[in-house]
Coordinates of C-alpha atoms (C1' of nucleotides) in Angstrom, one line a residue:
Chain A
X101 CA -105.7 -5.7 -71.6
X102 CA -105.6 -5.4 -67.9
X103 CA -105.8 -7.9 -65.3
X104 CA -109.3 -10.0 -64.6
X105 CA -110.4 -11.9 -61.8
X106 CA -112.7 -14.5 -60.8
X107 CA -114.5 -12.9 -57.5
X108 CA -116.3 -15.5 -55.6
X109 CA -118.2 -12.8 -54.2
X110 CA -120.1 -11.9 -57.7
X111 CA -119.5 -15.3 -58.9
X112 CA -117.7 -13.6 -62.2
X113 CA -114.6 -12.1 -63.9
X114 CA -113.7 -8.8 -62.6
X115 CA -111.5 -6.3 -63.9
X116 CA -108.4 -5.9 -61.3
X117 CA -108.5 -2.6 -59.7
X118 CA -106.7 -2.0 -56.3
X119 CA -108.1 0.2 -54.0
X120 CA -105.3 2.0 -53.3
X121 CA -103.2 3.2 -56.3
X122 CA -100.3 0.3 -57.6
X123 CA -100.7 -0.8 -53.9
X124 CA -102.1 -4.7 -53.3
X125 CA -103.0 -6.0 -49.8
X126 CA -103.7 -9.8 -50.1
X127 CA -104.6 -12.4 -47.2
X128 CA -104.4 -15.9 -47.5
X129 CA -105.5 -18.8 -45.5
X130 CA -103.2 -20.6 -44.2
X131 CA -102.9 -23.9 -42.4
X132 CA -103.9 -25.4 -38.6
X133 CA -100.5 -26.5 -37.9
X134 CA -101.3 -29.9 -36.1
X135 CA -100.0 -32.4 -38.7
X136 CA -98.0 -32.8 -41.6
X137 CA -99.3 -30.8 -44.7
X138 CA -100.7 -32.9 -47.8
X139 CA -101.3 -32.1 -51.9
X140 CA -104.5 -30.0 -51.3
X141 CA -102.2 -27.2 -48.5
X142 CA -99.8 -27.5 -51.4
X143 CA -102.1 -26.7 -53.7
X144 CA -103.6 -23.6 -52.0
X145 CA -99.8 -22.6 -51.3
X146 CA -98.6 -22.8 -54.7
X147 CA -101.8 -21.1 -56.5
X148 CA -101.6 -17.8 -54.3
X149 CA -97.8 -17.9 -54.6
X150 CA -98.3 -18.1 -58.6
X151 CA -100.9 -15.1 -57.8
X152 CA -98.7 -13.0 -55.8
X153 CA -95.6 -13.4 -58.3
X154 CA -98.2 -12.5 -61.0
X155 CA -99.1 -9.7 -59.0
X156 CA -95.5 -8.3 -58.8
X157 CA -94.7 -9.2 -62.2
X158 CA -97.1 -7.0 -63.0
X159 CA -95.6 -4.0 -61.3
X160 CA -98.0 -4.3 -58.2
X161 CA -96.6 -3.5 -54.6
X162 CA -97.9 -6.7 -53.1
X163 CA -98.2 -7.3 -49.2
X164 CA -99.3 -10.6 -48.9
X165 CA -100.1 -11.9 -45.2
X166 CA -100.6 -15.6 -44.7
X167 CA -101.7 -16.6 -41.3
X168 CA -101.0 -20.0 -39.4
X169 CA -103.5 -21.0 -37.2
X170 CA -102.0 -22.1 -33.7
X171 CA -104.4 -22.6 -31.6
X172 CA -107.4 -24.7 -31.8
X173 CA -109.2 -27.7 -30.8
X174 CA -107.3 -30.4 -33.4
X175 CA -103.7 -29.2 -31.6
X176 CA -105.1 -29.4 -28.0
X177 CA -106.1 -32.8 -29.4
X178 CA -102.8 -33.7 -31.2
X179 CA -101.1 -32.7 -28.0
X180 CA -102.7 -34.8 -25.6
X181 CA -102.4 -37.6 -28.0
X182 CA -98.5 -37.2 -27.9
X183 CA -98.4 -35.9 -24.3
X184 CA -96.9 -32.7 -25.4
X185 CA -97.1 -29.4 -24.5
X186 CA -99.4 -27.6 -27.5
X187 CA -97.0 -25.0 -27.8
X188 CA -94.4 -28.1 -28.9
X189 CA -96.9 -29.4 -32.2
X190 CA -96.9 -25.9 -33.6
X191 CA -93.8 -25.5 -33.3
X192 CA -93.0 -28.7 -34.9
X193 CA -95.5 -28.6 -38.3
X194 CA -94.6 -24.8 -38.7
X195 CA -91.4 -25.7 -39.1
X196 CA -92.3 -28.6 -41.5
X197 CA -94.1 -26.4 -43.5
X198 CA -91.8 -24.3 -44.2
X199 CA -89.7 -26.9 -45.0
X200 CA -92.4 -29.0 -47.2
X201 CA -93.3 -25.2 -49.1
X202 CA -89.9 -23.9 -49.5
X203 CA -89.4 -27.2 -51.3
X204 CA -92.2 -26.4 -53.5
X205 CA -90.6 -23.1 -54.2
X206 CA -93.2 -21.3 -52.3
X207 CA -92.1 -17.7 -51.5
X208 CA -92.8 -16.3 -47.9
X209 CA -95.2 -13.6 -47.6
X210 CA -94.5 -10.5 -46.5
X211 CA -96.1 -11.1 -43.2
X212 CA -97.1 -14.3 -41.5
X213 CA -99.2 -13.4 -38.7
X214 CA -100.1 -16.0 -35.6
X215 CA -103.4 -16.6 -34.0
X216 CA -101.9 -16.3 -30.3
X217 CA -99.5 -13.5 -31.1
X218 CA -102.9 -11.3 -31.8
X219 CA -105.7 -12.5 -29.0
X220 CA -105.4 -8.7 -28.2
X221 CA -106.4 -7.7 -31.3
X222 CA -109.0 -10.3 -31.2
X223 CA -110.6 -9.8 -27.9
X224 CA -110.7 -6.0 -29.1
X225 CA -112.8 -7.2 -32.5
X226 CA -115.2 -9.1 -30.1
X227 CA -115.7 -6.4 -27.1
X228 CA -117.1 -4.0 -30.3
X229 CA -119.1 -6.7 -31.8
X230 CA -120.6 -7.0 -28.1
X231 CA -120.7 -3.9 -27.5
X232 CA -122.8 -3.1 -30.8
X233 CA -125.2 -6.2 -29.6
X234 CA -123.7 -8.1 -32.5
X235 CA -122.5 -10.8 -29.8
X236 CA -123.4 -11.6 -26.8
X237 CA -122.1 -14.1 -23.7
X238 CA -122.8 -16.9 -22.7
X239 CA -121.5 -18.6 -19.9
X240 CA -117.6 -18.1 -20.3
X241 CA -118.5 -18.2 -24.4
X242 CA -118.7 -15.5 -26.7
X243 CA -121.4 -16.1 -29.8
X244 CA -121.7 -13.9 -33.3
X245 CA -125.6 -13.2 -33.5
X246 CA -125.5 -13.9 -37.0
X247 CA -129.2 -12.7 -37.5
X248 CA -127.4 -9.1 -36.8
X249 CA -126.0 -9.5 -40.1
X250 CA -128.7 -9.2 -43.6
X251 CA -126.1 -9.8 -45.5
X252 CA -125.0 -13.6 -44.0
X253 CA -124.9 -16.2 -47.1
X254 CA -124.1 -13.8 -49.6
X255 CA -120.9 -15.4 -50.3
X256 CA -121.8 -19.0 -50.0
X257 CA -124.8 -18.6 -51.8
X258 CA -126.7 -19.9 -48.9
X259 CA -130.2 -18.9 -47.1
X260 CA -130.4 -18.4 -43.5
X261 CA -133.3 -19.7 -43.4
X262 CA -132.7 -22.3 -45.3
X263 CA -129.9 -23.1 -43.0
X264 CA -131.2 -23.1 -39.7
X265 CA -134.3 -25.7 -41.9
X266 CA -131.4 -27.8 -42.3
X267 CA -130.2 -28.3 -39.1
X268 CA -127.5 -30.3 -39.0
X269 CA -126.0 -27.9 -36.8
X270 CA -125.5 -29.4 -33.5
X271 CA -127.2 -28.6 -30.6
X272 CA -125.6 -25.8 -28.5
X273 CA -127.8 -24.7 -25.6
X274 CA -125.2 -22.1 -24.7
X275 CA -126.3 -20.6 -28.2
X276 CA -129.8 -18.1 -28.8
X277 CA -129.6 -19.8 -33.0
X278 CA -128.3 -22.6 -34.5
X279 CA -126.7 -20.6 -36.9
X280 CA -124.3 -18.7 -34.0
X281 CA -120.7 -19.1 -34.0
X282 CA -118.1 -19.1 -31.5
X283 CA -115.7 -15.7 -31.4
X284 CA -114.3 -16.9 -28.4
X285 CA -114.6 -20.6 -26.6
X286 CA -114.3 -21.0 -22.3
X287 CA -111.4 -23.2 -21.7
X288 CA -111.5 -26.1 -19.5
X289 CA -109.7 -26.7 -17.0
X290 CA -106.1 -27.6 -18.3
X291 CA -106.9 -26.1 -21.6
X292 CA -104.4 -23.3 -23.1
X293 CA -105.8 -20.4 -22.0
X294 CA -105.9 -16.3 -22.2
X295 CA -107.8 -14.3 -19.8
X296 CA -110.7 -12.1 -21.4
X297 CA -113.7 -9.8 -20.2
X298 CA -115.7 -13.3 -20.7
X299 CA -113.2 -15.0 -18.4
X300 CA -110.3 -17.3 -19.3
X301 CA -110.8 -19.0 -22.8
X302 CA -109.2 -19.2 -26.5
X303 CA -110.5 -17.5 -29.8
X304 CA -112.5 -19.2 -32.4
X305 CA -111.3 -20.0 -35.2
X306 CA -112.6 -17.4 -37.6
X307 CA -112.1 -14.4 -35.7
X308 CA -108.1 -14.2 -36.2
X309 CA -108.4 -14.0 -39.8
X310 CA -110.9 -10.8 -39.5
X311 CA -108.1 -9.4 -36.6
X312 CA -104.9 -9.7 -38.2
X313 CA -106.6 -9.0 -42.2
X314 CA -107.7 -6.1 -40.3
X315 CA -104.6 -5.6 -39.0
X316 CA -101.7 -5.6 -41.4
X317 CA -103.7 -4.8 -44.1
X318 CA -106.4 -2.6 -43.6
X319 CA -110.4 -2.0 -42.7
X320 CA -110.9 -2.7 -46.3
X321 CA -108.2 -5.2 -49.0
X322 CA -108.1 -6.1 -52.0
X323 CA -108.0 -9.9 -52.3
X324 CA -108.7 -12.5 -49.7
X325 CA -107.9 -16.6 -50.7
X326 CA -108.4 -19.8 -49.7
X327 CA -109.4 -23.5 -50.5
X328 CA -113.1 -23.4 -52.1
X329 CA -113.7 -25.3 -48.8
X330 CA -113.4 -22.2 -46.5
X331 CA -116.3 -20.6 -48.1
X332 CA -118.9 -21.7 -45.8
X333 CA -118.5 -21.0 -42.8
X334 CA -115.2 -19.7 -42.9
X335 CA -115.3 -17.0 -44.9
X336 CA -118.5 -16.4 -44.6
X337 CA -118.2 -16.0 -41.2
X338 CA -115.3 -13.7 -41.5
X339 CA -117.3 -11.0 -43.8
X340 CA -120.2 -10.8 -40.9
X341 CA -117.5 -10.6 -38.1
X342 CA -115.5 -7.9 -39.6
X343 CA -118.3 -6.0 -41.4
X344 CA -120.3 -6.4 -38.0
X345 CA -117.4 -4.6 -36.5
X346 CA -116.7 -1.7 -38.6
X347 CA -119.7 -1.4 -41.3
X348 CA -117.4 -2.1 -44.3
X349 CA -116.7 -5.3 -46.4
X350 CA -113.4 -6.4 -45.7
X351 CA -112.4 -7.4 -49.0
X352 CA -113.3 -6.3 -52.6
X353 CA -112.5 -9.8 -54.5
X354 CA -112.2 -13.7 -52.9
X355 CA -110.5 -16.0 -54.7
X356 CA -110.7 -19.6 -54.0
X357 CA -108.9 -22.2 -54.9
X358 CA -110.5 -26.3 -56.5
X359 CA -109.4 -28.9 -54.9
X360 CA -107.3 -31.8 -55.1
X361 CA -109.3 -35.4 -55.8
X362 CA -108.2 -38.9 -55.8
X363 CA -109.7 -41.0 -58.0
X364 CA -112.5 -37.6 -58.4
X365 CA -113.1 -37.5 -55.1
X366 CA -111.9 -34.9 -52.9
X367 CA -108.7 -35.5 -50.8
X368 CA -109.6 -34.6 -47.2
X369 CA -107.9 -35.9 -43.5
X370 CA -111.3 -37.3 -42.9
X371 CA -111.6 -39.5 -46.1
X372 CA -108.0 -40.5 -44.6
X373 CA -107.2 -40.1 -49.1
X374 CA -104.5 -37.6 -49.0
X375 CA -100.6 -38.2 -49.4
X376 CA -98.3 -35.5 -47.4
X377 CA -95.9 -33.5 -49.3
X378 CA -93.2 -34.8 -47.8
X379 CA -94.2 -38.8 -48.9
X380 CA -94.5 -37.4 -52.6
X381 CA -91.2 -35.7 -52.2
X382 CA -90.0 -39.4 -51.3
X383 CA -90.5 -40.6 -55.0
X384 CA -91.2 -37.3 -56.8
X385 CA -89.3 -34.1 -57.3
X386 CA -91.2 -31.1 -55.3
X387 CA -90.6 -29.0 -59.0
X388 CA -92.6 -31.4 -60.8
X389 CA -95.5 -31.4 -58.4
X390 CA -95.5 -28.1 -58.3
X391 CA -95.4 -28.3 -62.2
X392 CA -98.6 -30.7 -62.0
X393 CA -100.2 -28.1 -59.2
X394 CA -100.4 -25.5 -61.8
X395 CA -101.0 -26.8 -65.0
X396 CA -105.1 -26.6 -64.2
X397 CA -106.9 -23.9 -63.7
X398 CA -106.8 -22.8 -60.1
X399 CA -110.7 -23.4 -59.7
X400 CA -110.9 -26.5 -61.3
X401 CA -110.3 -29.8 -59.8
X402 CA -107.1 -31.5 -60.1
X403 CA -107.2 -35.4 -60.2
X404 CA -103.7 -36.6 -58.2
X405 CA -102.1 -39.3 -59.9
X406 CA -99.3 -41.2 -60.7
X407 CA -99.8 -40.9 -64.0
X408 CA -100.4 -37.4 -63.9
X409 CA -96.8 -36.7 -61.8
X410 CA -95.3 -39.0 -64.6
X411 CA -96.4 -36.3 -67.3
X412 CA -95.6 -33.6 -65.7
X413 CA -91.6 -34.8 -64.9
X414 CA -91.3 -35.5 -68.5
X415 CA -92.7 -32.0 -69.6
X416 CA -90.0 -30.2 -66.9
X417 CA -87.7 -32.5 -67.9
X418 CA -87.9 -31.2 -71.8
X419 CA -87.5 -27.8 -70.6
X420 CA -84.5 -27.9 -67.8
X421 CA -83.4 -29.9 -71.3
X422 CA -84.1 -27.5 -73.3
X423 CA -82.8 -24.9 -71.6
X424 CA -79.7 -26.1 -70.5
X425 CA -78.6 -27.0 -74.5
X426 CA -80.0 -23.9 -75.6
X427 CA -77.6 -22.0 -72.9
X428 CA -74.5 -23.8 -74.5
X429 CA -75.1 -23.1 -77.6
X430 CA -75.5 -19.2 -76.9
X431 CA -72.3 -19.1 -74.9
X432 CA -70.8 -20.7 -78.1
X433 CA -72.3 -17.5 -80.0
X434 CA -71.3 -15.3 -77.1
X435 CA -67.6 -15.5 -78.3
X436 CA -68.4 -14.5 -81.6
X437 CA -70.7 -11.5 -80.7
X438 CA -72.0 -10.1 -77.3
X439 CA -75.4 -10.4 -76.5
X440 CA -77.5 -8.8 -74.2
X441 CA -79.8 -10.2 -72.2
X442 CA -82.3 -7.8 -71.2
X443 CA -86.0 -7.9 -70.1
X444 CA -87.7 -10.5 -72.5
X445 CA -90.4 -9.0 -74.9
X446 CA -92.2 -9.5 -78.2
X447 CA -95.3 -12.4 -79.1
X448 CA -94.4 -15.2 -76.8
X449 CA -93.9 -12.4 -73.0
X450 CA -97.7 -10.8 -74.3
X451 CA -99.1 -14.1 -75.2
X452 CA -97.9 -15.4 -71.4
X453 CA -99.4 -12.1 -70.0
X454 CA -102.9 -12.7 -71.8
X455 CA -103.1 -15.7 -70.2
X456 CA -102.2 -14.7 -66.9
X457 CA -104.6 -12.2 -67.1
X458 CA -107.3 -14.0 -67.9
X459 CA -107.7 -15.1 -64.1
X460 CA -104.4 -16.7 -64.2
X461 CA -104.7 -19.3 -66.4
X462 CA -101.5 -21.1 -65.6
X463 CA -102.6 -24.2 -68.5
X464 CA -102.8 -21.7 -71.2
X465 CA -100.2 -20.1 -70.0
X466 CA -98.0 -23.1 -69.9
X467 CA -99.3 -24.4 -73.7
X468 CA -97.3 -20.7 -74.8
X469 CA -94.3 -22.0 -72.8
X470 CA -93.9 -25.4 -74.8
X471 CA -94.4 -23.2 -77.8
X472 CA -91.4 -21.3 -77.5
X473 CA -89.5 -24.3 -75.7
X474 CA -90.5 -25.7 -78.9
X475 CA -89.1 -22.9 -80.8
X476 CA -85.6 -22.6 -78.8
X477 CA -85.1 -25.8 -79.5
X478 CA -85.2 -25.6 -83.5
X479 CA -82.8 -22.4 -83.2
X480 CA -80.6 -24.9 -81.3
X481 CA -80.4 -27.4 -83.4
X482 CA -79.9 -25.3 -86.1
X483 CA -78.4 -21.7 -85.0
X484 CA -78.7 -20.6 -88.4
X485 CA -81.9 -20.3 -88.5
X486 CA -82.8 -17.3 -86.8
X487 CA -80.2 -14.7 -85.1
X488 CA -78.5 -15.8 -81.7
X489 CA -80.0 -12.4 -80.0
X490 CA -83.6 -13.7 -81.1
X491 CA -82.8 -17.0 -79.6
X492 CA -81.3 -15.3 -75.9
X493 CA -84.9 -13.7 -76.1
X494 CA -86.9 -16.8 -76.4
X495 CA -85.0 -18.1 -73.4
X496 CA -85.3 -14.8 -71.4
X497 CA -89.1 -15.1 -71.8
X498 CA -89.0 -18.8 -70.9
X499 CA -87.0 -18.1 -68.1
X500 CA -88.9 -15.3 -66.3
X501 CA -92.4 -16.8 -67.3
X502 CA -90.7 -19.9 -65.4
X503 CA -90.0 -17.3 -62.6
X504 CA -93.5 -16.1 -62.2
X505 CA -94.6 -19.8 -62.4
X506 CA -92.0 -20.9 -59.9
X507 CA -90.5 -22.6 -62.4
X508 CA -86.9 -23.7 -63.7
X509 CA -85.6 -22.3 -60.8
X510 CA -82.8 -24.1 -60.3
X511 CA -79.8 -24.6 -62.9
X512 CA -80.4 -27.7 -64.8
X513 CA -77.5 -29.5 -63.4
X514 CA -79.0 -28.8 -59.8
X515 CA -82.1 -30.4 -61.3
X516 CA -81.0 -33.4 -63.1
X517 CA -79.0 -34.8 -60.3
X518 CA -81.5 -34.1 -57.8
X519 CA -84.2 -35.5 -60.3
X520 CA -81.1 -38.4 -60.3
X521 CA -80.7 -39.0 -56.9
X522 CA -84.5 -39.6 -56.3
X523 CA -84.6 -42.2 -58.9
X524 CA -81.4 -43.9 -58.1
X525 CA -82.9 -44.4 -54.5
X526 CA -84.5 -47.5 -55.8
X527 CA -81.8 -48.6 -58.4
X528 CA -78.9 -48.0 -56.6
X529 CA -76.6 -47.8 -59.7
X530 CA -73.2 -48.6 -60.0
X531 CA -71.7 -45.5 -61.5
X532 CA -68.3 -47.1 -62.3
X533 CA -69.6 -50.1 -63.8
X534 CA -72.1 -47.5 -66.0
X535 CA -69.0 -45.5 -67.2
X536 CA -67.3 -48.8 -68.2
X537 CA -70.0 -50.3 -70.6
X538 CA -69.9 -46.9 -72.1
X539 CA -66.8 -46.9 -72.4
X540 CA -66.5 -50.2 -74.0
X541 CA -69.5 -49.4 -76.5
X542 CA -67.5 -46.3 -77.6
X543 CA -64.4 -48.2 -78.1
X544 CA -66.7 -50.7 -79.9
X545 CA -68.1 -47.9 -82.4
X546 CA -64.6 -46.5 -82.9
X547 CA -64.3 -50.1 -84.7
X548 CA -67.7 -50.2 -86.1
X549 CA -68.1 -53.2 -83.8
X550 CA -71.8 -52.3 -83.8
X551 CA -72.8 -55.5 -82.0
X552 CA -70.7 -55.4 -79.4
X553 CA -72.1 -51.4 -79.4
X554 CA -75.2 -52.6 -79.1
X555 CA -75.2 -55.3 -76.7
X556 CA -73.4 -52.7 -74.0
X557 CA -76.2 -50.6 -74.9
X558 CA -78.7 -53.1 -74.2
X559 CA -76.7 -54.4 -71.1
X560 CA -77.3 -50.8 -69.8
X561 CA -80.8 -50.5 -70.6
X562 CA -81.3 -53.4 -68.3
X563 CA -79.9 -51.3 -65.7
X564 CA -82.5 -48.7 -66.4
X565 CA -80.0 -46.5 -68.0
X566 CA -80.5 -44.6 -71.1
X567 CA -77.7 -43.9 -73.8
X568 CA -77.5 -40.1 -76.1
X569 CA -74.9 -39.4 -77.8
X570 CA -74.5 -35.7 -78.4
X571 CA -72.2 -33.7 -79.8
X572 CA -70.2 -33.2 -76.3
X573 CA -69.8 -37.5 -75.8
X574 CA -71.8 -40.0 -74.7
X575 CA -74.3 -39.0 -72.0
X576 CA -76.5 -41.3 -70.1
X577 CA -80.0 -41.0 -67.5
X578 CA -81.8 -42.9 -65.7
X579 CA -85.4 -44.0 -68.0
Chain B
rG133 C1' -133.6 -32.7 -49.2
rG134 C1' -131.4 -27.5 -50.4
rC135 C1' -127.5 -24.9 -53.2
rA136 C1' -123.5 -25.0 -56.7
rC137 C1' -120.3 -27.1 -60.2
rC138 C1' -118.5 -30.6 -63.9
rG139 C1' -118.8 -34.2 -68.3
rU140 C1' -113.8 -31.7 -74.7
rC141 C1' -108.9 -36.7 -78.7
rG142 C1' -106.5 -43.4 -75.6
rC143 C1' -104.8 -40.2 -71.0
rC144 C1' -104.1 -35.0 -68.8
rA145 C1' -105.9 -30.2 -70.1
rA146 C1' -107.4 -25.0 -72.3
rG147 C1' -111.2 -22.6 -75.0
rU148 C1' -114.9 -19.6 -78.0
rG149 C1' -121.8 -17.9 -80.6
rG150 C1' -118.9 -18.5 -86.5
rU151 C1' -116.7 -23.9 -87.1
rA152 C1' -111.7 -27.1 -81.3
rA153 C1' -104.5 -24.3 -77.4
rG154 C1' -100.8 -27.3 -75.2
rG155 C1' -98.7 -31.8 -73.0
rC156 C1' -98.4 -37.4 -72.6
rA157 C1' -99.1 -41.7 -75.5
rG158 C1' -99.4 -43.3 -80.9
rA159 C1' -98.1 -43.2 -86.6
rG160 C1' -94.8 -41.5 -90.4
rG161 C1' -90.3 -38.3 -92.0
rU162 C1' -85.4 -35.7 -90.8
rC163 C1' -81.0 -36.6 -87.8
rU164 C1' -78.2 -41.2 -86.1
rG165 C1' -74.0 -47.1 -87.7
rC166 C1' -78.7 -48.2 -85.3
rA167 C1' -80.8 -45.7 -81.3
rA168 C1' -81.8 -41.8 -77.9
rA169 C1' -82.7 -36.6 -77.7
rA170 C1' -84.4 -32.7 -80.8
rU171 C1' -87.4 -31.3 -84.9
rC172 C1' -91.3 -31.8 -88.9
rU173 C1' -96.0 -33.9 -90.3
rC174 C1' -100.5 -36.6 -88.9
rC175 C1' -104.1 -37.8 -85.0
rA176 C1' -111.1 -35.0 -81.6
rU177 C1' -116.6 -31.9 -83.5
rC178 C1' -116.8 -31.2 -77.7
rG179 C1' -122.2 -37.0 -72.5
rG180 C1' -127.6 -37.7 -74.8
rC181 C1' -132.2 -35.5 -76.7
rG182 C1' -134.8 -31.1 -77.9
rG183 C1' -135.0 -25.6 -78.5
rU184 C1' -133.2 -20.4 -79.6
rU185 C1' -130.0 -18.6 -83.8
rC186 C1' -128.1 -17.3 -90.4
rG187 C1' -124.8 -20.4 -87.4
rA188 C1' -123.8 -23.7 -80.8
rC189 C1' -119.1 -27.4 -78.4
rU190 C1' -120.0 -22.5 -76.5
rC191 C1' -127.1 -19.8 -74.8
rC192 C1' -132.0 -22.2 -72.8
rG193 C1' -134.8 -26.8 -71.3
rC194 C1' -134.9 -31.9 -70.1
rC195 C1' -132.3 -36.5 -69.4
rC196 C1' -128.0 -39.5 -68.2
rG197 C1' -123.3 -39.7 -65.5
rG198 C1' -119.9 -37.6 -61.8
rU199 C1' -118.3 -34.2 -57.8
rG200 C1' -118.5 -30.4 -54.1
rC201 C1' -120.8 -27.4 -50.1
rC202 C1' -124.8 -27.4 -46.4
rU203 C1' -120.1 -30.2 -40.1
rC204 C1' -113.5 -29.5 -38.8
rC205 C1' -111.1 -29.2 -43.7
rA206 C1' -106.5 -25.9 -48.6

RNA sequence: GGCACCGUCGCCAAGUGGUAAGGCAGAGGUCUGCAAAAUCUCCAUCGGCGGUUCGACUCCGCCCGGUGCCUCCA
């Protein structure tokens, strides 16, 4: 069973075919880098990341471009807010992206292409489209004559007609239909600027998307994502510019991605609703969000809770446990008999792959996972109960389904004391005086002093601290 | 107003025209001095009303409830 996909275009599950052989050529939306990313860019980043791992898991040659848009209205804003040169906010939230996403285990794309490192290949879109009569000038602006495209709405599902009817397009004078949209935008007097046939002025925003898609990979690619909320006009606005231009769709499947609600509604900079990455890191670990990010189905909402974050540490908590016991006990067998860990394969690898198929269904993909978590764990209770080489399997899977996932990618030492030193921001623990009680309970049970046992016990509990005793001593966390 | 979408166990969340994955929480068992962890067992008939069908939670209609897009937005 090959690969299907939900095309936003047809509104239905398509098989995967590329155009080009095993090659893939995906574009993503990225972000306006004028603030501090929240949940719903970390959403958008982590589902087409999941994608594009899937993608190479598969055996695809990905080339994944994700733009950032750096130029734009909001950061000429942002700028004169902070009295700083615009150049200076890109700069600044590009770099806290990459720090907020790499924290979220987000790989970089192949190529990450800038608005103002392309206004050539821009200005060269828009002199065809005016050329064609597609667009036209008006005073220092440049408009798409959207009624030069029949096929406008398709993707949105909209009307023109009905569109224009609805008017709540503002007034433009400067444009011949409502429905127009700006390819490039006169600058005002101490505006960023770049010269142009039209005189000196910045691009709108949808025409980079068309130029550097266009650019790096292709007339015509395979998959082109986003937030459900780039449909219209975005998107929309991208197939008429770059179909305008050459006479070919510019994509064969969209994908978009639900969003992120608070208390069911949407979270948005203009409901003011949303929490930034980096506040969430301040309480939570990025793995566990990321954990949370993925464990609904990429088009359905995602309600962001507490709650929610509280059930998903436990869940990653069971499997860095998991697989950090079941890695001891195989090095244990290891002595007795080499085993070879190799690609992982049998029920549980074509069960994950199903699922992943089946438009990347990440939840059912993750109910397999607790499966064979589930079933690691019995052989490590009890190695006897199925060979040691079937067992080094079961974690193989778990750990490259993790991989495609972005999962359990660090050891589980790395994560426990990270996941420690978040929570013992707050408590502040005492490790010495921690050690001690233990101490004294163990000295307690050597006498079968189970009071005094307990009451360390309970003494540490207060402390927030909880006791196991395993087979390698006394081991404690924080509840 | 126009166009979409959603309503599944206490909570989160998959899913199918033939009788409901997984997780959290909960109950009981094993293990443990007792616990914890792990593991085993148990725990829903799918918003309401009609219709189509041999059979619907899954298809159609209506109703109720909720959300999104139509404007910058992942």
């Amino acid at each position: 069973m090959g690969l299907k996909l939900f095309n936003s275009l047809s509104r239905k599950k398509e098989d995967f075919v590329p155009l080009q052989g095993n090659h893939v050529g995906i574009y993503v939306c990225g972000v306006t880098v004028y603030d501090y990313c929240h949940v719903g860019h970390g959403r958008a980043a982590v589902v087409f990341d999941t994608i594009y791992r899937y993608l190479k898991h598969l055996g695809y040659d990905v080339l994944y471009a994700r733009n950032f848009t750096d130029i734009d209205d909001k950061i000429i804003k942002r700028a004169a807010e902070e009295g700083i040169p615009w150049q200076e906010v890109t700069r600044k939230y590009i770099a806290a992206f990459y720090e907020d996403m790499g924290r979220l285990n987000v790989s970089p794309p192949e190529v990450e292409p800038r608005a103002t490192d392309h206004i050539p290949e821009m200005l060269e879109m828009i002199a065809s489209l005016v050329e064609q009569g597609k667009a036209y000038a008006s005073d220092g602006d440049v408009f798409y004559s959207v009624s030069s495209f029949p096929a406008y709405g398709r993707l949105s599902g909209k009307n023109p007609q009905e569109l224009v009817a609805g008017a709540r397009v503002e007034v433009n004078e400067k444009k011949q239909s409502p429905l127009d949209f700006a390819l490039w935008k006169k600058s005002k007097p101490g505006e960023p600027a770049w010269d142009s046939p039209w005189g000196p002025g910045r691009p709108g925003w949808h025409i980079e998307c068309s130029a550097m898609g266009r650019k790096y990979l292709g007339q015509t690619f395979d998959i082109h994502g986003g937030g459900k909320d780039l449909i219209f006009p975005h998107h929309e606005n991208e197939i008429a510019q770059s179909a305008g231009c050459s006479g070919h769709a510019p994509v064969k499947y969209w994908m978009h991605n639900g969003f992120v609600n608070i208390d069911k509604e949407k979270m948005s900079k203009s409901l003011g609703n949303f929490f930034t990455l980096r506040d969430i890191y301040k309480s939570h670990h990025p793995e566990v969000l990321r954990l949370f990010l993925i464990s609904s189905h990429y088009r359905s909402p995602i309600d962001f809770s507490e709650k929610n974050l509280e059930d998903a540490e436990k869940v990653l908590c069971r499997f860095y446990e998991g697989i950090d016991a079941a890695t001891r006990a195989l090095a244990v067998q290891e002595v007795k008999e080499p085993l070879e860990p190799g690609r992982a394969e049998g029920p549980f690898m074509e069960k994950f792959e199903a699922a992943m198929n089946d438009d990347f269904n990440t939840a059912v993909a993750l109910a397999h996972l607790n499966e064979e978590l589930r079933a690691l764990n019995t052989w490590t209770q009890d190695p006897a109960s199925e060979p040691a080489a079937d067992a080094l399997n079961r974690l193989t899977g778990i750990k490259q389904a993790g991989q495609v996932l972005g999962l359990f990618a660090k050891s589980p030492g790395e994560f426990q004391s990270e996941l420690f030193e978040l929570k013992n921001q707050s408590l502040a623990l005492d490790t010495q005086k921690i050690e001690t009680l233990i101490e004294e309970r163990n000295a307690a049970r050597r006498t079968k002093d189970w009071a005094t046992a307990d009451r360390c016990r309970d003494a540490l509990a207060q402390m927030g601290v909880l006791i196991e005793d395993t087979a390698r001593g006394t081991e404690w966390k924080i509840k």
